[in-house]
mmCIF file of C-alpha atoms in Angstrom:
data_model
loop_
_atom_site.group_PDB
_atom_site.id
_atom_site.type_symbol
_atom_site.label_atom_id
_atom_site.label_comp_id
_atom_site.label_asym_id
_atom_site.label_seq_id
_atom_site.Cartn_x
_atom_site.Cartn_y
_atom_site.Cartn_z
ATOM 1 C CA MET A 254 -26.853 31.456 4.862
ATOM 2 C CA ILE A 255 -24.332 31.200 6.672
ATOM 3 C CA TYR A 256 -23.643 27.768 4.255
ATOM 4 C CA ALA A 257 -21.412 29.742 2.020
ATOM 5 C CA PRO A 258 -19.050 30.360 4.602
ATOM 6 C CA VAL A 259 -18.657 27.029 6.105
ATOM 7 C CA VAL A 260 -18.458 25.204 2.366
ATOM 8 C CA ALA A 261 -15.989 27.961 1.652
ATOM 9 C CA ALA A 262 -14.490 27.052 4.805
ATOM 10 C CA LEU A 263 -14.030 23.470 4.596
ATOM 11 C CA ILE A 264 -12.412 23.527 0.908
ATOM 12 C CA ALA A 265 -9.808 25.754 2.455
ATOM 13 C CA THR A 266 -9.935 22.726 5.490
ATOM 14 C CA LEU A 267 -9.341 20.116 2.229
ATOM 15 C CA ALA A 268 -6.846 22.444 0.385
ATOM 16 C CA LEU A 269 -4.071 22.736 3.661
ATOM 17 C CA LEU A 270 -4.695 19.420 4.333
ATOM 18 C CA LEU A 271 -3.873 18.433 0.538
ATOM 19 C CA ALA A 272 -1.503 20.044 0.972
ATOM 20 C CA ARG A 273 0.171 18.157 4.302
ATOM 21 C CA ALA A 274 -0.741 15.238 1.985
ATOM 22 C CA PHE A 275 1.708 15.657 -1.196
ATOM 23 C CA LEU A 276 4.453 18.352 0.681
ATOM 24 C CA GLY A 277 4.319 15.303 3.691
ATOM 25 C CA PRO A 278 8.183 14.361 4.097
ATOM 26 C CA ASN A 279 7.258 11.853 6.490
ATOM 27 C CA VAL A 280 4.738 8.922 5.728
ATOM 28 C CA PHE A 281 2.698 9.624 9.287
ATOM 29 C CA ASP A 282 1.463 13.424 7.896
ATOM 30 C CA ARG A 283 0.695 11.384 4.812
ATOM 31 C CA ALA A 284 -2.027 9.619 6.723
ATOM 32 C CA LEU A 285 -2.340 11.826 9.087
ATOM 33 C CA ALA A 286 -3.201 13.924 6.289
ATOM 34 C CA ALA A 287 -5.807 11.234 4.751
ATOM 35 C CA ASN A 288 -7.528 10.738 8.220
ATOM 36 C CA ALA A 289 -8.090 13.920 8.199
ATOM 37 C CA VAL A 290 -9.913 14.484 4.504
ATOM 38 C CA GLY A 291 -12.483 11.341 5.696
ATOM 39 C CA THR A 292 -12.820 14.066 8.305
ATOM 40 C CA VAL A 293 -13.936 16.419 6.303
ATOM 41 C CA ALA A 294 -15.557 14.630 3.051
ATOM 42 C CA MET A 295 -18.037 13.592 6.331
ATOM 43 C CA LEU A 296 -18.516 17.313 7.266
ATOM 44 C CA LEU A 297 -19.062 18.073 3.337
ATOM 45 C CA LEU A 298 -22.184 15.695 3.431
ATOM 46 C CA ALA A 299 -23.397 16.683 6.746
ATOM 47 C CA VAL A 300 -23.067 20.831 5.581
ATOM 48 C CA ILE A 301 -24.633 19.308 2.155
ATOM 49 C CA GLU A 302 -26.724 17.691 3.417
ATOM 50 C CA PHE A 303 -28.523 19.849 5.990
ATOM 51 C CA TYR A 304 -28.433 22.574 2.601
ATOM 52 C CA THR A 305 -30.398 20.375 -0.094
ATOM 53 C CA GLY A 306 -32.498 19.280 2.369
ATOM 54 C CA ARG A 307 -32.537 15.715 1.127
ATOM 55 C CA PRO A 308 -32.210 13.008 3.899
ATOM 56 C CA GLY A 309 -29.484 9.803 4.134
ATOM 57 C CA PHE A 310 -26.692 11.704 3.893
ATOM 58 C CA THR A 311 -25.871 11.838 7.226
ATOM 59 C CA ASP A 312 -25.937 7.984 6.519
ATOM 60 C CA LEU A 313 -23.243 8.342 4.187
ATOM 61 C CA ALA A 314 -21.328 10.005 6.618
ATOM 62 C CA LEU A 315 -21.534 7.692 8.831
ATOM 63 C CA VAL A 316 -19.964 5.147 6.327
ATOM 64 C CA TYR A 317 -17.260 7.157 5.503
ATOM 65 C CA GLY A 318 -16.148 7.855 9.105
ATOM 66 C CA LEU A 319 -16.351 4.079 9.600
ATOM 67 C CA LEU A 320 -14.488 3.644 5.776
ATOM 68 C CA ASN A 321 -12.034 5.922 7.178
ATOM 69 C CA ILE A 322 -11.325 4.108 10.855
ATOM 70 C CA LEU A 323 -10.661 0.975 9.015
ATOM 71 C CA GLY A 324 -8.561 2.619 6.210
ATOM 72 C CA THR A 325 -6.116 3.981 8.756
ATOM 73 C CA VAL A 326 -5.303 1.469 10.682
ATOM 74 C CA ALA A 327 -4.886 -0.968 7.770
ATOM 75 C CA VAL A 328 -2.006 2.468 6.676
ATOM 76 C CA LEU A 329 -0.944 1.844 10.277
ATOM 77 C CA LYS A 330 -0.871 -1.743 10.783
ATOM 78 C CA PHE A 331 1.137 -2.032 8.239
ATOM 79 C CA PHE A 332 3.397 0.753 9.355
ATOM 80 C CA ARG A 333 4.541 -1.266 11.866
ATOM 81 C CA VAL A 334 4.095 -4.880 11.486
ATOM 82 C CA GLY A 335 4.673 -4.688 7.503
ATOM 83 C CA ASP A 336 1.877 -7.029 7.292
ATOM 84 C CA LEU A 337 -1.681 -7.518 7.453
ATOM 85 C CA GLY A 338 -2.797 -10.987 8.149
ATOM 86 C CA GLU A 339 0.707 -11.759 10.102
ATOM 87 C CA PRO A 340 -0.721 -10.590 14.368
ATOM 88 C CA GLY A 341 1.820 -9.098 14.414
ATOM 89 C CA GLU A 342 5.570 -11.363 15.548
ATOM 90 C CA LYS A 343 7.602 -9.395 13.417
ATOM 91 C CA GLU A 344 9.309 -5.429 12.624
ATOM 92 C CA GLU A 345 9.218 -4.566 9.777
ATOM 93 C CA GLU A 346 10.601 -1.019 7.289
ATOM 94 C CA ALA A 347 8.284 -0.642 6.003
ATOM 95 C CA ALA A 348 8.851 2.624 3.417
ATOM 96 C CA MET B 139 -25.659 28.719 -4.904
ATOM 97 C CA ILE B 140 -22.986 27.311 -3.574
ATOM 98 C CA GLU B 141 -23.212 23.658 -4.231
ATOM 99 C CA THR B 142 -21.669 24.888 -8.448
ATOM 100 C CA PRO B 143 -17.579 25.761 -6.917
ATOM 101 C CA GLY B 144 -17.440 23.354 -3.952
ATOM 102 C CA ILE B 145 -17.613 20.756 -7.176
ATOM 103 C CA ALA B 146 -15.539 23.301 -9.326
ATOM 104 C CA ALA B 147 -13.301 23.526 -6.233
ATOM 105 C CA LEU B 148 -13.130 19.626 -5.742
ATOM 106 C CA PHE B 149 -12.854 18.182 -9.220
ATOM 107 C CA VAL B 150 -9.205 21.136 -9.451
ATOM 108 C CA MET B 151 -8.137 19.034 -6.046
ATOM 109 C CA LEU B 152 -8.886 15.789 -7.967
ATOM 110 C CA ALA B 153 -6.709 16.502 -10.893
ATOM 111 C CA ALA B 154 -3.883 17.605 -7.865
ATOM 112 C CA VAL B 155 -4.236 14.476 -6.548
ATOM 113 C CA ALA B 156 -3.907 12.703 -9.382
ATOM 114 C CA VAL B 157 -0.749 14.941 -10.336
ATOM 115 C CA ALA B 158 0.800 13.961 -6.847
ATOM 116 C CA VAL B 159 -0.007 10.381 -7.501
ATOM 117 C CA ALA B 160 1.612 9.902 -10.956
ATOM 118 C CA ARG B 161 5.108 11.932 -9.106
ATOM 119 C CA GLN B 162 5.469 9.901 -5.954
ATOM 120 C CA ARG B 163 7.479 7.454 -6.036
ATOM 121 C CA ASN B 164 6.986 5.754 -2.765
ATOM 122 C CA LEU B 165 4.335 3.610 -3.066
ATOM 123 C CA PHE B 166 2.981 3.814 0.518
ATOM 124 C CA GLY B 167 2.043 7.352 -0.123
ATOM 125 C CA VAL B 168 0.819 6.717 -3.286
ATOM 126 C CA VAL B 169 -1.594 4.318 -1.291
ATOM 127 C CA VAL B 170 -2.364 6.818 0.791
ATOM 128 C CA LEU B 171 -3.069 9.240 -1.523
ATOM 129 C CA THR B 172 -5.315 7.009 -3.594
ATOM 130 C CA GLY B 173 -7.348 7.604 -0.295
ATOM 131 C CA THR B 174 -7.895 10.782 -0.610
ATOM 132 C CA TYR B 175 -8.812 10.714 -4.082
ATOM 133 C CA SER B 176 -11.802 7.681 -3.493
ATOM 134 C CA PHE B 177 -12.687 10.544 -0.396
ATOM 135 C CA LEU B 178 -12.585 13.231 -2.716
ATOM 136 C CA MET B 179 -14.472 12.164 -5.600
ATOM 137 C CA ALA B 180 -16.979 9.938 -3.380
ATOM 138 C CA THR B 181 -18.194 13.851 -1.406
ATOM 139 C CA ALA B 182 -17.634 15.193 -5.011
ATOM 140 C CA LEU B 183 -20.811 11.998 -7.026
ATOM 141 C CA ALA B 184 -23.000 12.446 -3.014
ATOM 142 C CA ALA B 185 -22.545 16.692 -4.444
ATOM 143 C CA LEU B 186 -23.581 15.589 -8.112
ATOM 144 C CA ASP B 187 -27.065 13.114 -6.114
ATOM 145 C CA ALA B 188 -25.647 10.072 -6.778
ATOM 146 C CA ALA B 189 -25.444 8.974 -3.519
ATOM 147 C CA ASP B 190 -24.782 4.976 -3.826
ATOM 148 C CA VAL B 191 -21.982 5.537 -6.583
ATOM 149 C CA ALA B 192 -20.743 7.856 -4.430
ATOM 150 C CA MET B 193 -21.022 4.946 -1.221
ATOM 151 C CA THR B 194 -19.579 2.158 -3.919
ATOM 152 C CA GLU B 195 -16.585 4.232 -4.517
ATOM 153 C CA ALA B 196 -16.492 4.920 -1.055
ATOM 154 C CA ALA B 197 -16.468 1.309 0.119
ATOM 155 C CA VAL B 198 -13.690 0.018 -3.156
ATOM 156 C CA GLY B 199 -12.575 2.970 -3.151
ATOM 157 C CA ALA B 200 -10.973 4.056 0.093
ATOM 158 C CA GLY B 201 -11.483 0.768 2.065
ATOM 159 C CA ILE B 202 -10.739 -2.639 -0.014
ATOM 160 C CA SER B 203 -8.733 -0.905 -2.240
ATOM 161 C CA THR B 204 -6.113 0.336 0.097
ATOM 162 C CA VAL B 205 -6.469 -2.910 1.918
ATOM 163 C CA LEU B 206 -5.740 -4.415 -0.943
ATOM 164 C CA PHE B 207 -2.722 -1.787 -1.757
ATOM 165 C CA LEU B 208 -0.996 -2.734 1.460
ATOM 166 C CA GLY B 209 -1.860 -6.767 1.013
ATOM 167 C CA ALA B 210 0.217 -6.498 -2.678
ATOM 168 C CA LEU B 211 3.115 -3.901 -1.756
ATOM 169 C CA ASN B 212 4.293 -5.824 1.303
ATOM 170 C CA LEU B 213 5.268 -8.662 -2.089
ATOM 171 C CA VAL B 214 6.265 -5.725 -4.052
ATOM 172 C CA GLY B 215 7.442 -3.919 -1.264
ATOM 173 C CA SER B 216 7.274 0.210 -1.129
ATOM 174 C CA LEU B 217 9.362 1.493 -3.286
ATOM 175 C CA GLU B 218 8.854 2.181 -7.131
ATOM 176 C CA SER B 219 12.240 2.556 -9.254
ATOM 177 C CA LYS B 220 13.492 5.417 -11.320
ATOM 178 C CA PRO B 221 12.159 4.729 -14.920
ATOM 179 C CA MET B 222 14.131 4.578 -17.853
ATOM 180 C CA GLU B 223 12.783 6.982 -20.602
ATOM 181 C CA ARG B 224 9.835 8.603 -19.722
ATOM 182 C CA PRO B 225 7.121 7.512 -22.813
ATOM 183 C CA TRP B 226 4.635 10.751 -24.169
ATOM 184 C CA ILE B 227 2.441 8.733 -26.105
ATOM 185 C CA PRO B 228 0.417 7.765 -23.043
ATOM 186 C CA LEU B 229 -0.002 10.363 -22.115
ATOM 187 C CA VAL B 230 -0.765 12.811 -25.050
ATOM 188 C CA LEU B 231 -3.457 9.422 -25.404
ATOM 189 C CA SER B 232 -4.608 9.982 -22.367
ATOM 190 C CA LEU B 233 -4.889 13.900 -22.798
ATOM 191 C CA PHE B 234 -6.611 13.325 -26.639
ATOM 192 C CA THR B 235 -8.542 10.440 -25.143
ATOM 193 C CA GLY B 236 -9.736 13.293 -21.777
ATOM 194 C CA MET B 237 -10.875 16.124 -24.524
ATOM 195 C CA LEU B 238 -12.884 13.321 -27.127
ATOM 196 C CA LEU B 239 -14.595 12.564 -23.565
ATOM 197 C CA VAL B 240 -15.350 16.678 -22.428
ATOM 198 C CA TYR B 241 -16.367 16.781 -26.167
ATOM 199 C CA GLY B 242 -18.913 14.427 -26.137
ATOM 200 C CA THR B 243 -20.928 15.421 -22.927
ATOM 201 C CA TYR B 244 -21.571 18.595 -24.265
ATOM 202 C CA GLY B 245 -24.362 16.360 -26.827
ATOM 203 C CA LEU B 246 -26.029 15.309 -23.444
ATOM 204 C CA PRO B 247 -28.725 16.980 -21.664
ATOM 205 C CA ALA B 248 -28.528 19.060 -19.847
ATOM 206 C CA PHE B 249 -28.193 18.099 -15.693
ATOM 207 C CA SER B 250 -31.687 16.244 -14.464
ATOM 208 C CA ASP B 251 -33.637 17.784 -17.999
ATOM 209 C CA PRO B 252 -37.167 16.270 -16.997
ATOM 210 C CA HIS B 253 -37.139 15.283 -20.510
ATOM 211 C CA ALA B 254 -33.843 13.846 -21.054
ATOM 212 C CA PRO B 255 -33.922 10.507 -23.765
ATOM 213 C CA ILE B 256 -33.383 8.015 -20.461
ATOM 214 C CA HIS B 257 -36.610 9.134 -18.263
ATOM 215 C CA THR B 258 -38.792 9.713 -21.946
ATOM 216 C CA HIS B 259 -37.776 6.412 -23.269
ATOM 217 C CA VAL B 260 -39.350 2.981 -21.140
ATOM 218 C CA VAL B 261 -39.880 4.566 -17.739
ATOM 219 C CA PRO B 262 -43.068 5.783 -18.697
ATOM 220 C CA ARG B 263 -43.950 2.430 -18.906
ATOM 221 C CA TYR B 264 -42.215 0.469 -16.387
ATOM 222 C CA LEU B 265 -43.822 3.227 -14.061
ATOM 223 C CA GLN B 266 -47.044 3.147 -15.283
ATOM 224 C CA GLU B 267 -47.794 -0.642 -16.761
ATOM 225 C CA GLY B 268 -44.788 -2.295 -14.567
ATOM 226 C CA LEU B 269 -46.786 -3.793 -11.102
ATOM 227 C CA ALA B 270 -49.203 -5.266 -14.370
ATOM 228 C CA GLU B 271 -46.612 -7.139 -16.428
ATOM 229 C CA THR B 272 -44.647 -8.864 -13.945
ATOM 230 C CA GLY B 273 -46.770 -9.239 -10.364
ATOM 231 C CA VAL B 274 -43.619 -7.521 -8.507
ATOM 232 C CA PRO B 275 -44.502 -3.977 -6.665
ATOM 233 C CA ASN B 276 -41.086 -2.167 -6.301
ATOM 234 C CA ILE B 277 -40.708 -0.680 -9.009
ATOM 235 C CA VAL B 278 -36.294 -1.464 -8.843
ATOM 236 C CA THR B 279 -36.753 -5.263 -7.964
ATOM 237 C CA ALA B 280 -38.866 -5.161 -11.181
ATOM 238 C CA VAL B 281 -36.911 -3.650 -13.574
ATOM 239 C CA LEU B 282 -33.864 -5.861 -12.055
ATOM 240 C CA ALA B 283 -35.533 -9.267 -12.038
ATOM 241 C CA SER B 284 -37.652 -9.209 -14.865
ATOM 242 C CA TYR B 285 -37.318 -7.216 -17.549
ATOM 243 C CA ARG B 286 -33.464 -6.898 -17.351
ATOM 244 C CA GLY B 287 -33.421 -10.629 -15.644
ATOM 245 C CA TYR B 288 -31.001 -12.294 -18.530
ATOM 246 C CA ASP B 289 -28.645 -9.022 -17.550
ATOM 247 C CA THR B 290 -28.673 -9.589 -13.838
ATOM 248 C CA LEU B 291 -28.073 -13.057 -14.121
ATOM 249 C CA GLY B 292 -24.635 -12.460 -16.478
ATOM 250 C CA GLU B 293 -23.860 -10.382 -13.470
ATOM 251 C CA THR B 294 -24.772 -12.935 -10.955
ATOM 252 C CA THR B 295 -22.324 -15.770 -12.921
ATOM 253 C CA VAL B 296 -20.037 -13.183 -13.606
ATOM 254 C CA VAL B 297 -19.426 -12.604 -9.770
ATOM 255 C CA PHE B 298 -20.187 -16.188 -8.725
ATOM 256 C CA THR B 299 -16.540 -17.338 -11.072
ATOM 257 C CA ALA B 300 -14.882 -15.144 -9.716
ATOM 258 C CA GLY B 301 -15.614 -15.696 -5.817
ATOM 259 C CA ILE B 302 -14.821 -19.639 -6.828
ATOM 260 C CA GLY B 303 -11.111 -18.312 -9.128
ATOM 261 C CA VAL B 304 -10.793 -16.735 -5.574
ATOM 262 C CA ILE B 305 -11.741 -19.560 -3.290
ATOM 263 C CA THR B 306 -10.274 -22.329 -5.202
ATOM 264 C CA LEU B 307 -6.467 -20.059 -5.329
ATOM 265 C CA LEU B 308 -6.087 -19.275 -1.248
ATOM 266 C CA ARG B 309 -6.995 -22.781 -0.975
ATOM 267 C CA ARG B 310 -4.114 -24.384 -3.344
ATOM 268 C CA ARG B 311 -1.455 -21.262 -1.317
ATOM 269 C CA ARG B 312 -3.227 -23.120 2.359
ATOM 270 C CA LYS B 313 -2.231 -26.592 0.724
ATOM 271 C CA LYS B 314 1.910 -25.591 0.112
ATOM 272 C CA LYS B 315 2.491 -23.395 2.580
ATOM 273 C CA GLU B 316 0.672 -26.649 4.996
ATOM 274 C CA GLU B 317 2.831 -29.137 2.682
ATOM 275 C CA GLY B 318 5.924 -26.956 4.209
ATOM 276 C CA GLY B 319 5.520 -26.558 6.927
ATOM 277 C CA SER B 320 5.496 -29.887 8.194
#
């Protein structure tokens, strides 16, 4: 069975990413860690699909991927312009 | 059987993220960590075979909530001040409630037990006589729109009222901005 080592490796990756998200001195470390957590969650869902043979989890993984992009873009835009609605006129330091 | 240790590891990480969220003082980091929490929770829910709940958790928790929290941070600033005191009653209360809920799970039927009450109470009647009683071929639609019709009507009313409230608030704000600008 190849699935057990794959799941173990993905969960170890998750633990490392969470450590970076907790410790990360920088906001960018945290944002990158959160983005990578979303990616690993997608991979875990794909592994679950192939392990259990239940279809539909890949669709769920695709939704995760889209939401991951949305959240990361929102976080980075907020950090860049300090507001989500403005088209980017004022430069504010957030955090 | 790799699901059980995998889900257990996910729950341990969820607890760790929750502690980190409580200890974090930079609210921007808190928003990022809650997004992480939602992705972990949604993965655990998907592994538990609740794909619809997982989809909702990912969409609401990781998608919309992140954006809404960031909009709120824009208004209130992103640094939480240190608390004046260390309240211990909420901690004790939440620990007690958590233990009560864990104690309650011992009374539940086993996971995916076919003889659980939820599968034997009204489900056989829905499956066998739903078409004759409601005339709706899709069983989910029959349950939602016919057997639980008043429930669905109430939910729709609540959502409609919330939508009216949001629209009213947004219109007032825009009108005020136009007056201030002119």
